PDB file of C-alpha atoms in Angstrom:
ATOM      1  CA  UNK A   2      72.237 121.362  96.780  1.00 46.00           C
ATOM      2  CA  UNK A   3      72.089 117.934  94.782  1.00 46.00           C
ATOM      3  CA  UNK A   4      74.623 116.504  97.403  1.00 45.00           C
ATOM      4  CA  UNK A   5      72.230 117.570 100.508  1.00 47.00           C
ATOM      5  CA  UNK A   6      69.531 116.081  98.659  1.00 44.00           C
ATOM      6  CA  UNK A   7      71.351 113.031  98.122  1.00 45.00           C
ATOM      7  CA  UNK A   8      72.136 113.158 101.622  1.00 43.00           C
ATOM      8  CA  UNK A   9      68.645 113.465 102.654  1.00 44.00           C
ATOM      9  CA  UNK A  10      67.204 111.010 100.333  1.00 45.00           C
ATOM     10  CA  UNK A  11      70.287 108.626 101.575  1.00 45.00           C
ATOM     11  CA  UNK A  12      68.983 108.871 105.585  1.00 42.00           C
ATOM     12  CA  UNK A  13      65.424 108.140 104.693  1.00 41.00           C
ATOM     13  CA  UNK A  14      66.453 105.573 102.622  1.00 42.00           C
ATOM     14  CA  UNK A  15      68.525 103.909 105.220  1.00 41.00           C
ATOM     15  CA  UNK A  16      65.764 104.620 108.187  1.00 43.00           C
ATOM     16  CA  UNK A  17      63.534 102.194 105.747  1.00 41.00           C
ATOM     17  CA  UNK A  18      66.232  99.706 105.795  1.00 42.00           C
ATOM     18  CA  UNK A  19      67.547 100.082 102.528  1.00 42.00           C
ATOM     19  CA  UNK A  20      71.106 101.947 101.176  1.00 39.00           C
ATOM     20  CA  UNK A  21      72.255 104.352  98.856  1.00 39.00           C
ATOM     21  CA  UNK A  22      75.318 105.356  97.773  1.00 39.00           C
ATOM     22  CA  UNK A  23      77.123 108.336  96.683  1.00 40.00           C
ATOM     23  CA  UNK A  24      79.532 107.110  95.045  1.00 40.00           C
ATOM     24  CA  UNK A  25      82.467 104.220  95.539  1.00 39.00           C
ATOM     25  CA  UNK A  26      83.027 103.871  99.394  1.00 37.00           C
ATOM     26  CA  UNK A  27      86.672 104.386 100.805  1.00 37.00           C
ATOM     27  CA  UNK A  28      86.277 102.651 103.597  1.00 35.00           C
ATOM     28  CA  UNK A  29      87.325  98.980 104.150  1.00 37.00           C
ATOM     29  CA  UNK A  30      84.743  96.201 105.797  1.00 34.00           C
ATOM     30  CA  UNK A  31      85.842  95.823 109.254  1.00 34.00           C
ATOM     31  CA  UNK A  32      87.305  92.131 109.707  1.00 33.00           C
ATOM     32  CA  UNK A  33      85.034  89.545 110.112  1.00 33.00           C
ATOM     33  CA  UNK A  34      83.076  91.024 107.252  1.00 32.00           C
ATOM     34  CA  UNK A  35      82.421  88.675 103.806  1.00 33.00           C
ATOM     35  CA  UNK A  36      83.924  91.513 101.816  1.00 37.00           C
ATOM     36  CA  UNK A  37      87.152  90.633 103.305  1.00 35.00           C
ATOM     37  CA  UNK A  38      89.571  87.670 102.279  1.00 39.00           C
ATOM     38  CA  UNK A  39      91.324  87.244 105.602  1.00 42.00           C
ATOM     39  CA  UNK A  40      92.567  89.554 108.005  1.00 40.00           C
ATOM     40  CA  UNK A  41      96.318  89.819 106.300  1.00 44.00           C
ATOM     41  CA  UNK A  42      95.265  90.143 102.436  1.00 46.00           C
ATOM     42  CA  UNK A  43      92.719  92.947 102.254  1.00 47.00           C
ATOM     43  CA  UNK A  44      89.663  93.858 100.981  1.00 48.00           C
ATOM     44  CA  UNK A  45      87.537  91.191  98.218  1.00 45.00           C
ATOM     45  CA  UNK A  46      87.325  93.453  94.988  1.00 47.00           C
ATOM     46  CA  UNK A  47      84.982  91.216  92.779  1.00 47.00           C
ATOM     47  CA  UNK A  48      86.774  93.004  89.774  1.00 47.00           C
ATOM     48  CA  UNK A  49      90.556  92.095  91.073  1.00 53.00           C
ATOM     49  CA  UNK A  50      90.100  89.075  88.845  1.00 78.00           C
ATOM     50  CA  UNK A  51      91.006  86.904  92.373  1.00 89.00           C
ATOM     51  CA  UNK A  52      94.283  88.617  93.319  1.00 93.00           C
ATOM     52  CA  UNK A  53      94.749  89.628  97.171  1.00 94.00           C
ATOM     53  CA  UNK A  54      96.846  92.439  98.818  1.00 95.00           C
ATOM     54  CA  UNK A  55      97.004  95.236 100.986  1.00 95.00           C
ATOM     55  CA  UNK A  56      97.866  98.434  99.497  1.00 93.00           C
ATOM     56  CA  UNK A  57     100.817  99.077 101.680  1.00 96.00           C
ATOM     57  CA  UNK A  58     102.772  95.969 100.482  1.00 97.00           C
ATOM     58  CA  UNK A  59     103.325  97.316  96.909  1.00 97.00           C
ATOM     59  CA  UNK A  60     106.982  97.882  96.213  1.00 97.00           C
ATOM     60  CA  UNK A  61     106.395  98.884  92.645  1.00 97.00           C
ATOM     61  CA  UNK A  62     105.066  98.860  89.391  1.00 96.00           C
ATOM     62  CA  UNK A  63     101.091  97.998  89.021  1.00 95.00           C
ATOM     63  CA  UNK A  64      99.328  99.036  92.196  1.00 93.00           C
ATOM     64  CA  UNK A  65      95.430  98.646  91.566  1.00 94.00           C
ATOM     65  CA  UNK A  66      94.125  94.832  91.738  1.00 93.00           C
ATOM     66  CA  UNK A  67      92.337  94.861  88.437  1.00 92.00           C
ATOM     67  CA  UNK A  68      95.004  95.418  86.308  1.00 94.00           C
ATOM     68  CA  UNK A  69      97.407  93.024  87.740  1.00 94.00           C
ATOM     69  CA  UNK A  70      98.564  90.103  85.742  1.00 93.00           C
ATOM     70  CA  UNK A  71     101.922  88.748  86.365  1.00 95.00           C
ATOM     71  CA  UNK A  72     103.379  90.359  89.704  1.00 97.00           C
ATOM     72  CA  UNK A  73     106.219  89.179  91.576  1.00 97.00           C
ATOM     73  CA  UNK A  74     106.904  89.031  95.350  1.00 98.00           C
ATOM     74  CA  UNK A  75     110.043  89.881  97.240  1.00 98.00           C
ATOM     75  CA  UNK A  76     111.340  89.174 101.007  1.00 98.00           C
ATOM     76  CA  UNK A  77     111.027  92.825 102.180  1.00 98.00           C
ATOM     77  CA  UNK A  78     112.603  92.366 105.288  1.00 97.00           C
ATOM     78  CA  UNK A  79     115.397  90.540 104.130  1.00 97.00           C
ATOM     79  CA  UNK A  80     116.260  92.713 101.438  1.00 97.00           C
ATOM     80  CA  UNK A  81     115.606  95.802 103.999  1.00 97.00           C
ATOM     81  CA  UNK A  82     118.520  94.248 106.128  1.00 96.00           C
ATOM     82  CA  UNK A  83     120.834  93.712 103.425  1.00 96.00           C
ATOM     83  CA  UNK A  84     121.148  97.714 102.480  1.00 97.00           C
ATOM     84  CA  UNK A  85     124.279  99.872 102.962  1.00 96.00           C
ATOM     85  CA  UNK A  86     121.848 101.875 105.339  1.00 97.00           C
ATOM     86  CA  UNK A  87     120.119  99.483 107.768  1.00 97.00           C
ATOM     87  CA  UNK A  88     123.916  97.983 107.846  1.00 96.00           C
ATOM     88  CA  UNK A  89     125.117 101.243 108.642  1.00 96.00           C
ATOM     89  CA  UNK A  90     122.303 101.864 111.368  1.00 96.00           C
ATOM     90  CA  UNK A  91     123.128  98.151 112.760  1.00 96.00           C
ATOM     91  CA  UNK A  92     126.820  98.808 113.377  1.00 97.00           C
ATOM     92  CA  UNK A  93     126.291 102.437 114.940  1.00 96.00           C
ATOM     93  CA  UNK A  94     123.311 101.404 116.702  1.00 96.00           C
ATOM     94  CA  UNK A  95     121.122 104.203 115.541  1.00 96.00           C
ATOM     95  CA  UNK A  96     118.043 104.373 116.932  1.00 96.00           C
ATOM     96  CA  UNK A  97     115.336 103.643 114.482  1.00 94.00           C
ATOM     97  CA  UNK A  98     112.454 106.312 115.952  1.00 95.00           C
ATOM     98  CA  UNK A  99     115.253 108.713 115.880  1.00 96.00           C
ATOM     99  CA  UNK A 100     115.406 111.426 113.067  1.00 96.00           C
ATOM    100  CA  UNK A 101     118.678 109.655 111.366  1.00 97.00           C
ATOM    101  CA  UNK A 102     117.223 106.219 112.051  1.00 96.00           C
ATOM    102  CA  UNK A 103     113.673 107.384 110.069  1.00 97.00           C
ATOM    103  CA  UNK A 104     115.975 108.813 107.375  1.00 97.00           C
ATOM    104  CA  UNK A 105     118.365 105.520 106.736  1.00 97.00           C
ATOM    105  CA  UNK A 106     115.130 103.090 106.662  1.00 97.00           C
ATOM    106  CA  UNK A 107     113.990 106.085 104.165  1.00 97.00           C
ATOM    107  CA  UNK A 108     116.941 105.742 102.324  1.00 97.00           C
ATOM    108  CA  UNK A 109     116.757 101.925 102.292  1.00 97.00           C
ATOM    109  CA  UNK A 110     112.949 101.594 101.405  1.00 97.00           C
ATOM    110  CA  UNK A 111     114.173 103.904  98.262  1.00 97.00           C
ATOM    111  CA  UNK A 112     116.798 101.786  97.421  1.00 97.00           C
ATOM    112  CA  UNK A 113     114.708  98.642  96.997  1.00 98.00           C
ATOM    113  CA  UNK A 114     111.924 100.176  95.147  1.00 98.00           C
ATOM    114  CA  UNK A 115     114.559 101.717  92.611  1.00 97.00           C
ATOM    115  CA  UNK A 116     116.482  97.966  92.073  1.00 97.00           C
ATOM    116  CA  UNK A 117     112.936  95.789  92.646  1.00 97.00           C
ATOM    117  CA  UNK A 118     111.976  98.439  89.745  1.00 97.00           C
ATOM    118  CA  UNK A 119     114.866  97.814  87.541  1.00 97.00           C
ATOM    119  CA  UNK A 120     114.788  93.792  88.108  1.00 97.00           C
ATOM    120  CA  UNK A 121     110.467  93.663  87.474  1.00 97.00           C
ATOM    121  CA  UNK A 122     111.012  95.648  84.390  1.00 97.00           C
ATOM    122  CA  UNK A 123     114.113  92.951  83.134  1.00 97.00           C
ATOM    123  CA  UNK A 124     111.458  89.761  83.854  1.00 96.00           C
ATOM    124  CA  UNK A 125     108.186  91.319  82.833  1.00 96.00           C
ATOM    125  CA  UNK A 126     106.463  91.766  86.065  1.00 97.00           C
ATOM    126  CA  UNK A 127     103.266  94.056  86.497  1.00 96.00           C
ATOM    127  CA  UNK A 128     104.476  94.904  90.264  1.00 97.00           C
ATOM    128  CA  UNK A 129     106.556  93.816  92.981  1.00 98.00           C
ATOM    129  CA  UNK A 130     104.792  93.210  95.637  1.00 98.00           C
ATOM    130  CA  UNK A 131     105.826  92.072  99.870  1.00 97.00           C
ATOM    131  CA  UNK A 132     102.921  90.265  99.995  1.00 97.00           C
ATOM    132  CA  UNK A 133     100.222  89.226  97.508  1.00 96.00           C
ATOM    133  CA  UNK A 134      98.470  86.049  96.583  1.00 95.00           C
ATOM    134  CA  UNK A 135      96.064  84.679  94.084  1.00 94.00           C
ATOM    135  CA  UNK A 136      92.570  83.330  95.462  1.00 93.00           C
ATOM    136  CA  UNK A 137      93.176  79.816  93.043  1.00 92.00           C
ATOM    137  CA  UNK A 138      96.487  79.177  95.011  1.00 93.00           C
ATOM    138  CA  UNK A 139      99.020  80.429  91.744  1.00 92.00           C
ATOM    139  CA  UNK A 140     102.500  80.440  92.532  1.00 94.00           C
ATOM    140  CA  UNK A 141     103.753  83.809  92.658  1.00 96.00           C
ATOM    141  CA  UNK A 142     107.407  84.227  91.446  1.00 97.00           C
ATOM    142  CA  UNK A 143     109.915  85.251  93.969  1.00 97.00           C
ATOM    143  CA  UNK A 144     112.382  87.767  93.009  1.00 98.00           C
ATOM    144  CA  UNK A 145     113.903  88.746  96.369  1.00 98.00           C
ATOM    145  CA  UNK A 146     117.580  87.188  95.271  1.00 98.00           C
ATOM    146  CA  UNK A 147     118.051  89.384  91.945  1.00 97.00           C
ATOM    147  CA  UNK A 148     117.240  92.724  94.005  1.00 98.00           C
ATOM    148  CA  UNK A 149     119.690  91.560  96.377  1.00 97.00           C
ATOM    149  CA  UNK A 150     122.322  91.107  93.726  1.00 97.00           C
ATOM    150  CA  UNK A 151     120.755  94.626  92.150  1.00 96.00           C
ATOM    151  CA  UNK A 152     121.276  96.119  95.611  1.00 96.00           C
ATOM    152  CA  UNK A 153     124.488  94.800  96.661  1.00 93.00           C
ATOM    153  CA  UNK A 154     126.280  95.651  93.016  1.00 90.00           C
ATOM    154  CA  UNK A 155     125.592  99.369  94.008  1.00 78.00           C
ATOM    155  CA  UNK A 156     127.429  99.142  97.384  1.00 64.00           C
TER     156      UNK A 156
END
């Protein structure tokens, strides 16, 4: 009942030209909007204390915006390629869209959260991020090169 009234009062609200809210939106402002940094880095949080991400390119560790501090950034790609199972899937030419191919890249993407977790822990980073900047220009440290050395010492 209090949610249909909401509802209600919401639509009259809005046919006066004003807004209401239910609660915290889940949707993202379409690009082009001023709640959005740029079309690569996400939403503008005004309580993400400046930092700038998309919520897929978190590897590990601290996730949410506001509570990052000191995150670190990695060369997904690179370190993606350098696992016993995209090697594997290079030399036998598995096809990626097939069900082994989707189960190697699996595989891999597990791999390199499990070493980028063991290396962020090691140099005090909040999260490990593939992409993630800081709207004052901070240089963010780059880790890729000790997961590689994590990944390849398990191979």
């Amino acid at each position: 009942m209090k949610t249909q009234r909401r509802l209600m009062i919401g639509a009259l609200c809005l046919g006066l030209g004003g807004s209401v809210s239910a609660g915290p939106s889940t949707t993202p402002p379409a690009v082009g909007d001023p709640g959005r940094a740029d079309a690569t880095m996400g939403p503008l949080d005004p309580l993400s204390h400046g930092w700038r991400a998309q919520a897929e390119d978190n590897i590990c560790g601290i996730s949410n915006l506001n509570k990052v501090s000191n995150p670190a950034v990695v060369d997904y790609d690179a370190l993606l390629a350098a696992t016993p199972q995209m090697k594997r899937a290079k030399k036998e030419k598995i096809d990626p869209d097939s069900p082994e191919g989707k189960l190697l890249r699996q595989e891999a993407g597990s791999l390199i959260t499990r070493k980028a977790e063991v290396v962020r822990a090691q140099r005090g980073h909040c999260g490990v991020w593939k992409a993630i900047r800081h709207e004052d220009g901070r240089a963010i440290p780059d880790i890729t090169a000790e997961v590689l050395a994590a990944i390849r010492s398990e191979t």
